CSV table of C-alpha atoms and ligand atoms in Angstrom, one decimal:
chain,number,residue,atom,x,y,z
A,1,MET,CA,189.7,172.0,126.5
A,2,ASN,CA,187.0,171.8,128.5
A,3,LEU,CA,186.3,168.9,129.1
A,4,GLU,CA,182.4,169.6,131.3
A,5,SER,CA,181.8,170.6,127.6
A,6,LEU,CA,182.3,167.7,126.3
A,7,VAL,CA,180.3,164.5,125.4
A,8,LEU,CA,181.3,161.1,124.1
A,9,TYR,CA,179.1,159.0,122.1
A,10,ASP,CA,181.2,155.2,122.6
A,11,LYS,CA,180.6,151.5,121.6
A,12,ILE,CA,178.6,152.9,118.1
A,13,HIS,CA,177.2,149.5,116.5
A,14,GLN,CA,177.8,151.0,113.1
A,15,CYS,CA,178.1,155.0,112.0
A,16,VAL,CA,177.9,156.0,108.9
A,17,THR,CA,179.7,159.3,108.1
A,18,LEU,CA,179.5,159.7,104.0
A,19,SER,CA,182.7,160.8,104.4
A,20,GLY,CA,184.0,159.8,101.0
A,21,VAL,CA,181.0,160.7,99.5
A,22,ALA,CA,181.2,164.9,101.1
A,23,ALA,CA,184.9,164.1,99.4
A,24,LYS,CA,183.5,163.6,95.7
A,25,LYS,CA,180.9,166.4,96.1
A,26,GLY,CA,177.9,163.3,95.6
A,27,ARG,CA,179.1,163.0,93.1
A,28,HIS,CA,179.8,158.7,92.0
A,29,THR,CA,179.0,157.3,95.1
A,30,THR,CA,180.3,154.0,96.1
A,31,ILE,CA,180.0,152.1,98.9
A,32,LYS,CA,183.1,152.7,100.3
A,33,ASP,CA,182.3,156.1,100.1
A,34,LEU,CA,179.8,155.7,102.9
A,35,GLY,CA,182.7,155.7,104.9
A,36,VAL,CA,181.1,153.3,107.4
A,37,ILE,CA,182.7,153.0,110.6
A,38,GLU,CA,182.0,149.5,112.6
A,39,ASN,CA,182.4,150.2,116.6
A,40,ALA,CA,183.0,153.6,116.8
A,41,ALA,CA,183.5,156.8,118.7
A,42,VAL,CA,181.9,160.8,118.5
A,43,VAL,CA,183.1,163.2,120.9
A,44,VAL,CA,180.8,166.3,120.6
A,45,ASP,CA,181.2,170.4,121.8
A,46,SER,CA,178.0,170.4,123.4
A,47,ASP,CA,178.6,174.8,123.6
A,48,THR,CA,178.9,174.7,119.6
A,49,ALA,CA,176.5,171.2,118.4
A,50,ARG,CA,179.6,170.2,116.2
A,51,ILE,CA,181.4,166.9,116.1
A,52,LEU,CA,185.1,167.2,117.8
A,53,TRP,CA,185.9,164.0,116.9
A,54,ILE,CA,185.1,160.9,114.8
A,55,GLY,CA,186.4,157.2,114.6
A,56,LYS,CA,187.0,153.8,116.1
A,57,SER,CA,186.2,153.9,119.8
A,58,LEU,CA,189.8,152.0,120.1
A,59,GLU,CA,191.4,155.0,118.6
A,60,LEU,CA,189.4,157.2,120.7
A,61,PRO,CA,192.5,160.0,121.5
A,62,GLN,CA,193.5,159.7,125.4
A,63,GLN,CA,192.5,163.1,125.6
A,64,PHE,CA,189.2,162.1,125.5
A,65,LYS,CA,189.0,159.4,127.7
A,66,GLU,CA,188.2,161.4,131.0
A,67,ILE,CA,185.3,163.0,129.3
A,68,VAL,CA,182.5,163.0,132.0
A,69,ASN,CA,179.4,163.1,129.7
A,70,GLN,CA,179.9,159.2,128.4
A,71,TYR,CA,176.9,156.7,126.6
A,72,SER,CA,177.5,153.8,125.5
A,73,CYS,CA,175.4,153.2,122.3
A,74,GLU,CA,175.8,149.3,122.0
A,75,GLY,CA,174.0,147.8,118.9
A,76,GLU,CA,173.3,151.1,117.6
A,77,VAL,CA,173.6,152.3,113.8
A,78,TRP,CA,174.2,156.0,113.1
A,79,LEU,CA,173.9,157.8,110.2
A,80,PRO,CA,173.2,162.1,109.6
A,81,GLU,CA,169.9,163.1,110.3
A,82,LEU,CA,168.2,162.7,107.0
A,83,VAL,CA,166.8,165.9,104.4
A,84,GLU,CA,163.7,166.2,102.7
A,85,CYS,CA,165.0,168.3,100.0
A,86,HIS,CA,161.5,168.7,98.3
A,87,THR,CA,157.9,169.6,99.9
A,88,HIS,CA,154.8,171.5,99.2
A,89,LEU,CA,153.6,170.8,102.9
A,90,VAL,CA,151.3,173.4,103.8
A,91,PHE,CA,147.8,172.4,102.0
A,92,ALA,CA,144.3,172.0,102.9
A,93,GLY,CA,142.2,169.0,101.9
A,94,ASP,CA,143.1,166.0,100.4
A,95,ARG,CA,143.0,165.1,96.6
A,96,SER,CA,142.0,161.2,96.8
A,97,HIS,CA,139.3,161.8,93.9
A,98,ASP,CA,142.3,163.4,91.9
A,99,PHE,CA,143.8,159.8,92.7
A,100,ALA,CA,140.1,157.9,91.1
A,101,MET,CA,140.4,159.4,88.5
A,102,ARG,CA,143.7,158.4,86.9
A,103,SER,CA,142.8,154.9,88.4
A,104,SER,CA,140.2,155.2,85.7
A,105,GLY,CA,142.2,156.1,83.5
A,106,LYS,CA,143.0,160.2,83.6
A,107,THR,CA,146.3,161.4,83.5
A,108,TYR,CA,147.6,164.1,85.7
A,109,THR,CA,147.2,166.6,82.9
A,110,GLN,CA,143.9,165.9,81.5
A,111,ILE,CA,142.6,166.5,85.2
A,112,ALA,CA,144.6,169.3,86.2
A,113,ALA,CA,143.3,170.9,82.5
A,114,GLU,CA,139.4,170.1,83.2
A,115,GLY,CA,139.7,172.4,86.6
A,116,GLY,CA,141.5,169.8,88.8
A,117,GLY,CA,144.7,169.1,90.0
A,118,ILE,CA,146.5,172.1,91.7
A,119,LEU,CA,143.3,174.2,91.6
A,120,THR,CA,141.7,172.1,93.9
A,121,THR,CA,143.8,172.4,96.5
A,122,LEU,CA,144.2,176.2,95.4
A,123,SER,CA,140.8,177.1,96.9
A,124,GLN,CA,140.8,174.3,99.6
A,125,THR,CA,144.3,176.3,101.1
A,126,ARG,CA,142.4,179.3,100.1
A,127,GLN,CA,139.8,179.5,102.3
A,128,ALA,CA,141.7,177.6,105.5
A,129,SER,CA,142.5,179.2,108.3
A,130,VAL,CA,146.2,179.7,110.0
A,131,GLN,CA,145.4,176.8,112.7
A,132,GLU,CA,144.0,174.4,110.3
A,133,LEU,CA,146.8,174.5,108.3
A,134,LEU,CA,149.4,174.8,111.3
A,135,GLU,CA,148.0,171.8,112.6
A,136,ARG,CA,147.5,169.8,109.6
A,137,ALA,CA,151.4,171.2,109.0
A,138,GLN,CA,152.6,169.8,112.3
A,139,ILE,CA,151.3,166.6,111.8
A,140,ASP,CA,153.4,166.0,108.7
A,141,ILE,CA,156.5,167.4,110.3
A,142,ASP,CA,155.7,165.1,113.1
A,143,ARG,CA,155.4,162.0,110.8
A,144,PHE,CA,158.9,163.1,108.8
A,145,GLN,CA,160.4,163.3,112.2
A,146,LYS,CA,159.8,159.6,113.6
A,147,LEU,CA,162.0,158.6,110.2
A,148,GLY,CA,164.9,160.2,110.8
A,149,VAL,CA,164.3,163.5,108.9
A,150,GLY,CA,165.8,166.8,110.8
A,151,THR,CA,165.8,169.3,107.7
A,152,ILE,CA,162.4,169.6,105.7
A,153,GLU,CA,162.0,172.2,102.9
A,154,ILE,CA,158.6,173.3,102.4
A,155,LYS,CA,157.0,175.5,99.1
A,156,SER,CA,154.4,177.7,99.0
A,157,GLY,CA,152.4,177.5,96.0
A,158,TYR,CA,149.1,176.5,96.6
A,159,GLY,CA,147.8,180.2,98.0
A,160,LEU,CA,148.7,182.3,94.2
A,161,SER,CA,147.7,185.5,95.9
A,162,LEU,CA,149.9,187.4,97.4
A,163,GLU,CA,147.9,187.7,100.3
A,164,SER,CA,147.9,184.0,100.6
A,165,GLU,CA,151.0,183.7,99.1
A,166,ILE,CA,152.1,185.2,102.4
A,167,LYS,CA,149.8,183.6,104.6
A,168,ILE,CA,151.6,180.3,104.0
A,169,LEU,CA,155.3,181.3,104.2
A,170,LYS,CA,154.0,183.0,107.1
A,171,CYS,CA,152.6,179.7,107.9
A,172,ILE,CA,156.0,177.9,107.7
A,173,GLN,CA,157.8,181.0,109.8
A,174,THR,CA,155.7,180.2,113.3
A,175,LEU,CA,156.1,176.2,112.1
A,176,GLN,CA,159.9,176.7,112.3
A,177,GLN,CA,158.8,178.3,116.4
A,178,ILE,CA,157.2,175.1,117.6
A,179,VAL,CA,158.7,172.1,116.1
A,180,SER,CA,162.4,171.6,116.1
A,181,VAL,CA,163.4,170.5,112.5
A,182,GLN,CA,164.7,172.7,110.3
A,183,LEU,CA,162.5,174.1,107.9
A,184,VAL,CA,164.1,176.1,104.3
A,185,PRO,CA,161.6,178.5,102.9
A,186,THR,CA,160.4,178.3,99.1
A,187,PHE,CA,158.6,180.7,97.8
A,188,MET,CA,156.3,179.3,94.5
A,189,PRO,CA,153.7,181.7,93.5
A,190,ALA,CA,154.4,180.2,89.6
A,191,HIS,CA,153.1,176.8,90.7
A,192,ALA,CA,150.0,177.2,88.0
A,193,ILE,CA,148.1,179.6,86.6
A,194,PRO,CA,145.7,181.0,89.2
A,195,PRO,CA,141.8,181.5,87.7
A,196,GLU,CA,142.5,185.4,88.0
A,197,PHE,CA,144.9,184.7,85.0
A,198,LYS,CA,143.4,182.5,83.3
A,199,GLU,CA,144.6,182.2,79.4
A,200,ARG,CA,147.0,185.4,80.9
A,201,SER,CA,150.3,183.7,81.8
A,202,ASP,CA,152.5,187.0,80.8
A,203,ASP,CA,150.4,189.4,83.0
A,204,TYR,CA,150.9,187.1,85.8
A,205,VAL,CA,154.2,186.6,85.6
A,206,LYS,CA,154.9,190.3,85.7
A,207,LEU,CA,153.0,190.9,87.8
A,208,ILE,CA,155.4,188.0,90.1
A,209,CYS,CA,158.3,189.4,89.0
A,210,GLU,CA,157.4,193.5,89.7
A,211,GLU,CA,155.2,193.3,92.6
A,212,TRP,CA,155.4,190.1,94.6
A,213,ILE,CA,159.2,188.7,94.5
A,214,PRO,CA,160.2,192.3,95.9
A,215,GLU,CA,157.8,192.2,98.5
A,216,ILE,CA,158.1,188.8,100.1
A,217,THR,CA,162.0,189.3,99.4
A,218,LYS,CA,161.8,193.0,101.2
A,219,LEU,CA,159.3,190.7,104.5
A,220,GLN,CA,162.2,188.1,104.5
A,221,LEU,CA,159.7,184.9,103.7
A,222,ALA,CA,162.3,182.8,101.9
A,223,SER,CA,165.1,181.9,101.1
A,224,TYR,CA,164.5,179.4,97.6
A,225,PHE,CA,162.5,180.1,94.4
A,226,ASP,CA,160.8,177.6,92.2
A,227,VAL,CA,159.0,177.6,88.8
A,228,PHE,CA,157.0,175.0,87.9
A,229,ILE,CA,157.4,175.2,84.2
A,230,GLU,CA,155.2,172.1,81.5
A,231,ASP,CA,152.6,172.6,79.1
A,232,GLY,CA,149.6,174.6,80.5
A,233,TYR,CA,151.7,175.4,83.6
A,234,PHE,CA,154.9,178.1,82.9
A,235,SER,CA,157.4,177.5,80.0
A,236,VAL,CA,161.0,178.3,79.7
A,237,PRO,CA,161.2,181.6,78.5
A,238,GLN,CA,158.9,182.9,81.5
A,239,ALA,CA,160.2,181.0,84.1
A,240,GLU,CA,163.7,182.3,82.7
A,241,LYS,CA,162.5,186.0,83.4
A,242,LEU,CA,160.9,184.9,86.6
A,243,CYS,CA,164.4,182.8,88.1
A,244,LEU,CA,166.3,186.0,87.4
A,245,THR,CA,164.2,188.3,88.7
A,246,ALA,CA,163.9,186.3,92.2
A,247,LYS,CA,168.1,186.3,91.6
A,248,ASP,CA,168.2,189.4,91.3
A,249,LYS,CA,166.5,190.0,94.5
A,250,GLY,CA,168.9,187.0,96.3
A,251,LEU,CA,167.3,184.0,96.4
A,252,SER,CA,168.3,180.8,95.5
A,253,ILE,CA,167.2,179.1,92.7
A,254,LYS,CA,165.2,175.3,92.0
A,255,ILE,CA,163.3,174.4,89.2
A,256,HIS,CA,159.8,171.9,88.5
A,257,ALA,CA,161.9,170.1,84.5
A,258,ASP,CA,160.3,167.4,82.8
A,259,GLN,CA,158.0,166.1,84.9
A,260,PHE,CA,155.9,165.4,82.0
A,261,LYS,CA,157.5,166.4,79.4
A,262,SER,CA,160.7,167.4,78.1
A,263,LEU,CA,160.6,171.7,77.8
A,264,GLY,CA,164.4,173.0,78.6
A,265,GLY,CA,163.5,173.0,82.1
A,266,THR,CA,167.1,171.5,83.0
A,267,SER,CA,169.0,173.5,80.4
A,268,LEU,CA,168.1,177.0,82.0
A,269,ALA,CA,168.2,175.5,85.2
A,270,VAL,CA,172.2,174.4,84.3
A,271,LYS,CA,172.5,178.1,82.9
A,272,LEU,CA,171.1,179.5,85.9
A,273,GLU,CA,173.3,177.9,88.1
A,274,ALA,CA,170.1,176.3,90.1
A,275,GLN,CA,170.6,174.5,93.0
A,276,SER,CA,168.2,171.8,92.1
A,277,VAL,CA,166.1,170.5,89.1
A,278,ASP,CA,163.7,168.6,90.3
A,279,HIS,CA,161.6,165.4,88.6
A,280,LEU,CA,163.7,164.7,85.8
A,281,ASP,CA,161.5,161.8,84.4
A,282,HIS,CA,161.4,162.7,81.1
A,283,ILE,CA,164.8,164.2,80.9
A,284,ASN,CA,166.2,163.7,77.6
A,285,ARG,CA,169.9,162.6,76.6
A,286,GLU,CA,171.3,166.1,75.8
A,287,ASP,CA,169.9,167.9,79.5
A,288,ILE,CA,171.6,164.8,81.3
A,289,LYS,CA,175.0,165.7,80.2
A,290,ALA,CA,174.5,169.1,80.9
A,291,LEU,CA,173.6,168.1,84.1
A,292,SER,CA,176.1,166.0,84.9
A,293,ASN,CA,178.6,168.4,84.8
A,294,SER,CA,177.5,170.9,86.6
A,295,PRO,CA,177.3,171.5,90.2
A,296,THR,CA,173.2,171.9,90.1
A,297,VAL,CA,172.0,169.0,91.9
A,298,ALA,CA,168.8,166.7,90.2
A,299,VAL,CA,166.5,165.7,92.0
A,300,LEU,CA,164.5,162.3,91.8
A,301,CYS,CA,160.5,161.9,92.9
A,302,PRO,CA,160.1,158.2,92.7
A,303,GLY,CA,157.0,158.5,94.7
A,304,ALA,CA,156.1,160.7,92.3
A,305,SER,CA,156.0,158.9,89.7
A,306,LEU,CA,154.6,155.4,91.9
A,307,PHE,CA,151.2,157.8,92.7
A,308,THR,CA,150.7,158.7,89.3
A,309,GLY,CA,151.9,155.4,87.1
A,310,THR,CA,154.4,157.3,85.0
A,311,PRO,CA,157.7,156.9,84.0
A,312,TYR,CA,160.4,157.6,86.6
A,313,ALA,CA,163.7,159.0,86.2
A,314,PRO,CA,166.7,158.0,84.5
A,315,ALA,CA,169.0,157.9,87.7
A,316,ARG,CA,171.7,155.2,86.3
A,317,GLU,CA,172.7,157.5,83.0
A,318,LEU,CA,172.3,160.9,85.3
A,319,ILE,CA,174.7,159.5,88.5
A,320,ASP,CA,177.2,157.8,85.7
A,321,GLY,CA,176.9,160.5,84.1
A,322,GLY,CA,178.8,162.0,86.5
A,323,ALA,CA,175.3,164.0,88.6
A,324,ARG,CA,174.6,164.4,91.7
A,325,VAL,CA,171.7,163.0,92.1
A,326,ALA,CA,169.5,163.2,95.4
A,327,LEU,CA,165.8,162.2,96.4
A,328,THR,CA,163.1,163.2,97.8
A,329,THR,CA,159.1,161.8,98.7
A,330,ASP,CA,157.8,165.7,96.9
A,331,PHE,CA,155.4,165.5,99.6
A,332,ASN,CA,152.3,167.0,98.4
A,333,PRO,CA,148.3,166.6,97.8
A,334,GLY,CA,148.4,165.5,94.7
A,335,THR,CA,151.6,163.4,93.5
A,336,CYS,CA,152.5,162.0,96.6
A,337,PRO,CA,150.6,162.5,99.7
A,338,SER,CA,153.5,160.0,101.6
A,339,ARG,CA,155.9,161.6,104.4
A,340,ASN,CA,157.9,158.5,103.8
A,341,LEU,CA,161.9,159.5,103.1
A,342,PRO,CA,163.3,155.8,103.6
A,343,LEU,CA,160.8,154.4,101.3
A,344,MET,CA,162.2,156.5,98.3
A,345,THR,CA,165.2,154.5,99.0
A,346,THR,CA,163.6,150.8,98.6
A,347,LEU,CA,162.0,153.0,95.3
A,348,ALA,CA,165.4,153.8,94.5
A,349,CYS,CA,166.5,151.0,94.8
A,350,THR,CA,164.6,147.9,93.2
A,351,GLN,CA,162.8,151.3,90.8
A,352,MET,CA,165.4,153.3,89.1
A,353,LYS,CA,168.6,150.4,90.0
A,354,MET,CA,170.3,152.7,92.3
A,355,THR,CA,172.2,151.0,94.8
A,356,VAL,CA,171.9,151.5,98.3
A,357,ALA,CA,174.7,153.8,99.1
A,358,GLU,CA,173.8,155.8,96.1
A,359,SER,CA,170.1,155.6,97.9
A,360,ILE,CA,171.4,156.7,101.5
A,361,ALA,CA,173.7,159.4,99.7
A,362,GLY,CA,170.4,160.7,97.6
A,363,ILE,CA,168.6,161.4,101.4
A,364,THR,CA,171.6,162.5,103.0
A,365,TYR,CA,174.8,164.7,101.9
A,366,ASN,CA,173.3,164.9,98.3
A,367,ALA,CA,170.1,166.2,99.5
A,368,ALA,CA,171.9,168.4,102.4
A,369,ALA,CA,173.6,170.3,98.3
A,370,ALA,CA,170.1,170.3,97.0
A,371,LEU,CA,169.7,173.0,99.7
A,372,GLY,CA,172.7,174.9,99.8
A,373,MET,CA,173.8,173.2,103.4
A,374,GLU,CA,176.1,170.4,102.7
A,375,ASN,CA,179.1,172.1,104.5
A,376,GLU,CA,177.0,171.9,107.7
A,377,ILE,CA,174.6,168.6,107.7
A,378,GLY,CA,174.5,165.4,105.0
A,379,SER,CA,177.4,163.7,106.5
A,380,LEU,CA,179.4,163.1,110.2
A,381,GLU,CA,182.8,164.8,110.5
A,382,ILE,CA,185.0,166.8,112.5
A,383,GLY,CA,183.4,170.8,112.5
A,384,LYS,CA,179.7,169.4,111.2
A,385,LEU,CA,177.0,169.5,113.4
A,386,PHE,CA,176.2,166.6,115.1
A,387,ARG,CA,172.6,166.3,113.5
A,388,VAL,CA,172.4,161.7,114.0
A,389,CYS,CA,169.6,159.6,113.2
A,390,GLN,CA,169.3,156.4,114.4
A,391,ILE,CA,168.1,153.3,112.1
A,392,LYS,CA,166.3,150.3,113.8
A,393,GLY,CA,167.8,147.3,112.0
A,394,SER,CA,171.8,145.9,111.9
A,395,SER,CA,173.4,148.1,109.7
A,396,TYR,CA,172.2,150.5,107.1
A,397,GLU,CA,170.8,148.0,104.5
A,398,SER,CA,168.0,148.7,106.4
A,399,LEU,CA,167.3,151.5,105.5
A,400,PRO,CA,165.9,150.4,101.9
A,401,TYR,CA,165.5,147.2,102.9
A,402,MET,CA,162.2,147.8,105.4
A,403,PHE,CA,160.5,149.0,102.8
A,404,GLY,CA,159.6,152.1,104.9
A,405,GLU,CA,158.4,150.2,108.2
A,406,LEU,CA,161.8,151.9,110.5
A,407,GLU,CA,159.9,153.2,113.0
B,501,NIG,O1,155.8,168.7,92.3
B,501,NIG,N1,154.4,169.7,89.6
B,501,NIG,C1,154.3,170.1,90.4
B,501,NIG,N2,153.7,170.3,91.4
B,501,NIG,C2,154.2,168.8,92.5
B,501,NIG,C3,152.1,168.4,92.2
B,501,NIG,C4,151.3,169.6,92.9
B,501,NIG,C5,150.4,168.5,93.0
B,501,NIG,O2,150.0,167.9,92.2
B,501,NIG,O3,148.5,169.1,93.9
B,501,NIG,C6,155.1,167.9,92.4
B,501,NIG,O4,154.9,167.3,91.7
B,502,FE,FE1,156.8,169.5,93.9
């Protein structure tokens, strides 16, 4: 073994490995599953950027004691880099007026039906130059990164014409050249019905299936496909048609379901073996059961519930049933303009009665699973990528406790 390519991080005050969470594939997480090592050491192979050994400093194998590149990490608390598995990060403008209208009693759906909501952001995003979109997105990515995030999923969906959806997906591609965070692009043309297709949503679905999905996959601009199932947006049969076409072209599936109403989106996600089904604030009992036994990850968005003043997803029932539960900001201008993923753990613990351990698994291992990346990131184990974040405070319990103030 070439000792020169190895790096030893020693005397780490506390290292949260999530080894037990990974062993149980993110279900029924307990404190023990966090695999916390006090006074830890990590050996990294800098050629592959992978973890070669991890354990207690006192148990460091003899052969690693001679490593030249050694760092002493006294007082530090380490976790796997955080994973943000659901954002709508490329957009222009803001929606402060929607918020003001909600504060005077209008609902999200009423505002959308009157032409506000997603369509407001749509026209601003269509008009914006690539440079404007990039500058703003970079600021948002930097903010996520400052708060410990190393991977961000980004959806298109504020263009809703082939040209402007390509503009957004190409922005994500360009951003990946500029930022050090890993980006995961998702094509979401079925985010709303664009004005050109008002009252003709079936025609819009047909166009997406016949022309847009083939074009986006040919250009290799996305890994995932997402659809918003809701009254006034897309129905379950429309979503099924879209997702089957996308799957057939090699995209993996994500679905926005049960955000304001239970319409059967979760059953569809389970049936299609979607990677994740997101929101679930109004999921019904039957769908909780279906999801609990499936590999599809339940991605919950407590920031969107807080910001729109709507109910929180039934996290306890989902977790107790055995579901894999991840947490996200759902960062977007309409329902959650927050880039603070650690804050979501605070909300999860206080508003959805999740435990600290479950909330930490929700922004690491289970969020990685929502992106199909749990074999590479999301826990700190031998063979996995060495991607860590250091948090302020004396222990991992500081993460939800700090109320988002982790810088
Ligand atoms: O995930 N639900 C649909 N999409 C976003 C909201 C987008 C918007 O309002 O601009 C969400 O909450
Ligand atoms: Fe969303």
